[in-house]
Coordinates of C-alpha atoms in Angstrom, one line a residue:
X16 CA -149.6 37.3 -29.3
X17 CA -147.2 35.2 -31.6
X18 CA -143.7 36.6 -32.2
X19 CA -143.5 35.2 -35.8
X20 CA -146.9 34.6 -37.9
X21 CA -146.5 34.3 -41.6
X22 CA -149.6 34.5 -43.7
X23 CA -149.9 33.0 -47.3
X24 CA -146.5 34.7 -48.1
X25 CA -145.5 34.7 -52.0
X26 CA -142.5 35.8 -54.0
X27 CA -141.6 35.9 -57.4
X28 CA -138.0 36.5 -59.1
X29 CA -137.1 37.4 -62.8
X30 CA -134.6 34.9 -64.3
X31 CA -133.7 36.2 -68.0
X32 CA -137.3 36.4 -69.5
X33 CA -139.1 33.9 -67.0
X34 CA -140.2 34.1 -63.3
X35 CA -139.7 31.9 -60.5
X36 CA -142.1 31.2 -58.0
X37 CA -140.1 31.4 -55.1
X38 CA -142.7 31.1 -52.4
X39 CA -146.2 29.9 -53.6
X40 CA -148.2 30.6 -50.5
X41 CA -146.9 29.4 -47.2
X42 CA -148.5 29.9 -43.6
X43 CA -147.1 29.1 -40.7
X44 CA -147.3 30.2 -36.7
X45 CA -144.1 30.0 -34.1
X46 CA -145.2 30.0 -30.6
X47 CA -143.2 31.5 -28.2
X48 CA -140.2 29.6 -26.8
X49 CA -140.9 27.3 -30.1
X50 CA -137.3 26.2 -32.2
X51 CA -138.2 25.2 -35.4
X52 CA -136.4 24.3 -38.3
X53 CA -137.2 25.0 -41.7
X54 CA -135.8 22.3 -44.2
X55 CA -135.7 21.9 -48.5
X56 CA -133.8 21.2 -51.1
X57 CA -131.7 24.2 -52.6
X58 CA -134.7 26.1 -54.6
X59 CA -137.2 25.0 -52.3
X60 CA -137.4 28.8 -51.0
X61 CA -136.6 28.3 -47.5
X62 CA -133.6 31.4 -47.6
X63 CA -136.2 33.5 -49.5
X64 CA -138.4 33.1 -46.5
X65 CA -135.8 33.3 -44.1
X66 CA -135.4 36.8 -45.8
X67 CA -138.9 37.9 -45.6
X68 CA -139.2 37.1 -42.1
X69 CA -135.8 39.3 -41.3
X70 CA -137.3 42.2 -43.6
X71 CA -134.5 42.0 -45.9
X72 CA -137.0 41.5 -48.9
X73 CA -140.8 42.1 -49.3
X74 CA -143.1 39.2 -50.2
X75 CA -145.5 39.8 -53.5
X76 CA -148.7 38.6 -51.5
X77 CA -149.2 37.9 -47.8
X78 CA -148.0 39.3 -44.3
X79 CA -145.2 38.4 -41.8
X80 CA -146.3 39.7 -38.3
X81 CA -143.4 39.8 -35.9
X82 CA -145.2 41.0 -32.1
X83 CA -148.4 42.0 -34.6
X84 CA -146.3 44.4 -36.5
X85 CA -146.7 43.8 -40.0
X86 CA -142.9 44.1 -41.7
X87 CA -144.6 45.4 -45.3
X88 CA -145.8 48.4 -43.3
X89 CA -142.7 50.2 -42.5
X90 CA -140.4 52.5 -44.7
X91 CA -136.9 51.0 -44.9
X92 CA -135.8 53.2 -41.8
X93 CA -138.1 51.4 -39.7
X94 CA -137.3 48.4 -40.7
X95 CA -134.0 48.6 -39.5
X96 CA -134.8 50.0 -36.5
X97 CA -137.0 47.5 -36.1
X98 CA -134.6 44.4 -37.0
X99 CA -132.3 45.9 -34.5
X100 CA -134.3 45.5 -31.3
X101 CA -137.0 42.7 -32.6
X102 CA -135.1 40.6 -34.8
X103 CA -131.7 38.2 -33.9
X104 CA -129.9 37.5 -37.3
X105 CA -127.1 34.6 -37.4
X106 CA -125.4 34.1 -40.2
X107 CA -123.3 31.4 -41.5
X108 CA -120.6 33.3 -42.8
X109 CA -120.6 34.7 -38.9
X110 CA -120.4 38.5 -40.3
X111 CA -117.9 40.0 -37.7
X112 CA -116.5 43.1 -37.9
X113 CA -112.8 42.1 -38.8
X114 CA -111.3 45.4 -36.9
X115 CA -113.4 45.1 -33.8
X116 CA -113.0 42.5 -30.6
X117 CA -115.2 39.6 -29.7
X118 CA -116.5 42.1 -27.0
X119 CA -117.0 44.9 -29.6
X120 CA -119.0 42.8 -32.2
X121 CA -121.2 41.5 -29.6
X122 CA -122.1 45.1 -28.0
X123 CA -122.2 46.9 -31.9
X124 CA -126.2 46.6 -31.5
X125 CA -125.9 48.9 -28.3
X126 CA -123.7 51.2 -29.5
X127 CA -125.5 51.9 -32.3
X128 CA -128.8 52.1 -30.3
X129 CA -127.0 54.6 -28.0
X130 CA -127.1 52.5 -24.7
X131 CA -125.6 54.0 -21.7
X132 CA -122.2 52.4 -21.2
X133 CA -123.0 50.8 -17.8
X134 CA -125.8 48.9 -19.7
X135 CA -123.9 47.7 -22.3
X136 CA -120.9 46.6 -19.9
X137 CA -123.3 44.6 -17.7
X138 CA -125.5 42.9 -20.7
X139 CA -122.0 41.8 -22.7
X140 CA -120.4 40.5 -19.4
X141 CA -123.4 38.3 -19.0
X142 CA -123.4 37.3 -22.6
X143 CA -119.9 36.7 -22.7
X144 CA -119.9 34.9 -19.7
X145 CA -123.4 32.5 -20.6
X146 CA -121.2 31.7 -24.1
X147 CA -118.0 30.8 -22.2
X148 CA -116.2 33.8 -23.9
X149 CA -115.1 35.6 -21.2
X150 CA -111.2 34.8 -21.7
X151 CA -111.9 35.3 -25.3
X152 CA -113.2 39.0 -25.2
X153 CA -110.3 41.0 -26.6
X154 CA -109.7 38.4 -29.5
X155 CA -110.5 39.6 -32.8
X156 CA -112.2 37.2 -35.3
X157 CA -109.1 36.2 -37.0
X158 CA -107.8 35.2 -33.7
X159 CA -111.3 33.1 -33.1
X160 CA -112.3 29.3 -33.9
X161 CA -115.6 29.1 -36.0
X162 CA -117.4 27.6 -33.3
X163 CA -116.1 30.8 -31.2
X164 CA -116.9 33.4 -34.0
X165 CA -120.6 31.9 -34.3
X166 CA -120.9 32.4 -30.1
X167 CA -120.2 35.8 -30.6
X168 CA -122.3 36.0 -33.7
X169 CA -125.2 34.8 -31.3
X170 CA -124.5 36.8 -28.3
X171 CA -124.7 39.8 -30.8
X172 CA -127.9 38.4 -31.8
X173 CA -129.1 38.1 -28.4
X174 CA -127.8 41.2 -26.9
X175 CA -130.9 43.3 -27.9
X176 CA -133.5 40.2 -26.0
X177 CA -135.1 40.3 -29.8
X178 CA -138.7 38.4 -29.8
X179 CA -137.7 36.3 -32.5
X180 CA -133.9 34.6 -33.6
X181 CA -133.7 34.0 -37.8
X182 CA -130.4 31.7 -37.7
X183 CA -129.3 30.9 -41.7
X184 CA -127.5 28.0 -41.7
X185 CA -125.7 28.8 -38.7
X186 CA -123.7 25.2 -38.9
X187 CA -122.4 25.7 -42.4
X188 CA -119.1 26.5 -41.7
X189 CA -118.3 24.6 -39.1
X190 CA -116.9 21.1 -38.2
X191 CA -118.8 18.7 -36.3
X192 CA -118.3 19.3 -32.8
X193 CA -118.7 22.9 -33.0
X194 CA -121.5 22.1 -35.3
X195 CA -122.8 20.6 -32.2
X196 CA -121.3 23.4 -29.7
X197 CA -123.7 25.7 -32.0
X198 CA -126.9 23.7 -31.6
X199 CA -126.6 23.0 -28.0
X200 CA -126.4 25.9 -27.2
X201 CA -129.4 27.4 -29.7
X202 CA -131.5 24.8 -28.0
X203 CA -130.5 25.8 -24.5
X204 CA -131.7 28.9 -25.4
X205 CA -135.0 27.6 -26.7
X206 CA -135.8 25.3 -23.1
X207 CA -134.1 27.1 -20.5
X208 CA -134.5 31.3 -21.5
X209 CA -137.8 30.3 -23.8
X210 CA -136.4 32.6 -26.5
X211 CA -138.5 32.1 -30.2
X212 CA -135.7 30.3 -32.9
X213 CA -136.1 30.0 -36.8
X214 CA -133.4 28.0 -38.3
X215 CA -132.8 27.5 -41.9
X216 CA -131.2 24.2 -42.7
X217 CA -130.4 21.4 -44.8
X218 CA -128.7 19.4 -42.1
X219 CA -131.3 16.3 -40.6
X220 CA -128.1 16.3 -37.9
X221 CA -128.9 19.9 -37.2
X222 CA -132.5 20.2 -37.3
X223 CA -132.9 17.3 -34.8
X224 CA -132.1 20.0 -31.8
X225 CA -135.6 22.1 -32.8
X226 CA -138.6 21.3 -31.4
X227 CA -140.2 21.3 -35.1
X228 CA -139.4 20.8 -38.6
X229 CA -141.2 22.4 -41.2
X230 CA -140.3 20.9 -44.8
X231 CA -140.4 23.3 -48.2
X232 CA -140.9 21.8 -51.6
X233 CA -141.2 24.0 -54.5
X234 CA -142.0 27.3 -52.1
X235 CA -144.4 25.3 -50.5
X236 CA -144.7 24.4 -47.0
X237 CA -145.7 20.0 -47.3
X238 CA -145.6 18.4 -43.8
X239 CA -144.0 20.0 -40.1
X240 CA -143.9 17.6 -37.5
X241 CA -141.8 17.6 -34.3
X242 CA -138.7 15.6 -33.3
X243 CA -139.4 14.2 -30.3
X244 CA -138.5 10.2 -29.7
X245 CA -136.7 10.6 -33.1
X246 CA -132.9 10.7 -33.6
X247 CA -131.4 12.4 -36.8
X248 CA -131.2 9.2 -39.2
X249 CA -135.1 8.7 -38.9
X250 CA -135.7 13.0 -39.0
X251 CA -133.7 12.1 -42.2
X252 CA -136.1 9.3 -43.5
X253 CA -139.2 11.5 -43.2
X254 CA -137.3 14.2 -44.7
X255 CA -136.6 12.6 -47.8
X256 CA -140.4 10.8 -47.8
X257 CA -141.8 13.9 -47.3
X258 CA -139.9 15.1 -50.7
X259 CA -140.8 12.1 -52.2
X260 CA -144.6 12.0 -51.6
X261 CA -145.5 15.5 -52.7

């Protein structure tokens, strides 16, 4: 079993009295424990994909299979049900609760699921403590750094052990070393608790961490190769190449 298989996915948009192909037909497979990076122009459709693997939208044609459960099938109660325990969202606007603690915003996937308290007490400790948050748990976001506010983001995204993490641009608002914070730590995830990442990007810096990088071009999937023995000015060669060529 895969945790993320999308098949021949398509997705159309109305613009005034035209439509935009979006998608035109992408396939691709993410093994377990994979990181891969998914990487375009803007309009290359990589955030509408990014969307139809999280549910948020359904594709015109084709299947996304999370664990062998097809997304189109379920009513929009099951799907969030299901994004709660199966799917890890990260966001690059963080999406914190302003009001609530780090602590709080990281456990907000329990609560919700009704998890008793001793559960959610020993799985947020952990969490806190594998993020180096620990000191940092009664903070609220305002109180945060970026880099923090996108560990807590994560941990909230972890805290439900999803089968696959969906991370938008989780750099974008960050500067450069907790840019880097961010993506050591998503790839420490990836080699050392074999957890499945998707990460939308447009960064060759950022996209060097995964494992794989899947290029888009006019919602179509033209070349995924992966980055090992290269460093991010020669992921950022084939990148433009790969634009280039097709």
């Amino acid at each position: 079993m895969h945790p993320l298989i999308v098949k021949d996915v398509r997705k159309k948009f109305r613009q005034g009295d035209r439509w935009i192909q979006a998608l035109a037909g992408i396939s691709l497979t993410v093994e377990q424990g994979n990181f891969l990076a998914i990487m375009g122009a803007s309009g290359s459709g990589k955030s509408t994909l990014l969307h139809l693997m999280a549910g948020l939208t359904n594709p015109d044609d084709g299947q996304v299979l999370i664990n062998d459960t097809d997304l189109s099938k379920m009513n929009d109660r099951q799907l969030t049900l299901f994004r709660r325990h199966q799917i890890g969202l990260i966001f690059q606007a963080f999406n914190l609760i302003p009001t609530l603690s780090a602590e709080e915003n990281l456990r907000l996937p329990l609560l919700l699921d009704g998890t008793s308290d001793e559960q959610i007490v020993a799985k947020s400790d952990s969490l806190l403590a594998q993020l180096g948050l620990l000191e940092r748990r009664t903070h609220r976001p305002d109180a945060l750094s970026g880099g923090e506010q996108q560990r807590i983001a994560i941990g909230r995204a972890l805290i439900t052990d999803p089968a696959v993490i969906l991370a938008d641009e989780p750099t974008g608002n960050l500067d450069s070393a907790n840019s880097q914070s961010v993506c050591e730590l998503l790839h420490k995830l990836c080699t050392e608790q074999h957890r499945t990442i998707l990460m939308v990007t447009h960064e060759p810096s950022v996209a060097v961490w995964a494992s794989e990088v899947a290029i888009l071009k006019d919602g179509k999937l033209v070349t995924r190769f992966a980055t090992e023995g290269i460093d991010a000015e020669a992921l950022a060669i084939r990148y433009q190449e790969a634009l280039k060529n097709n």
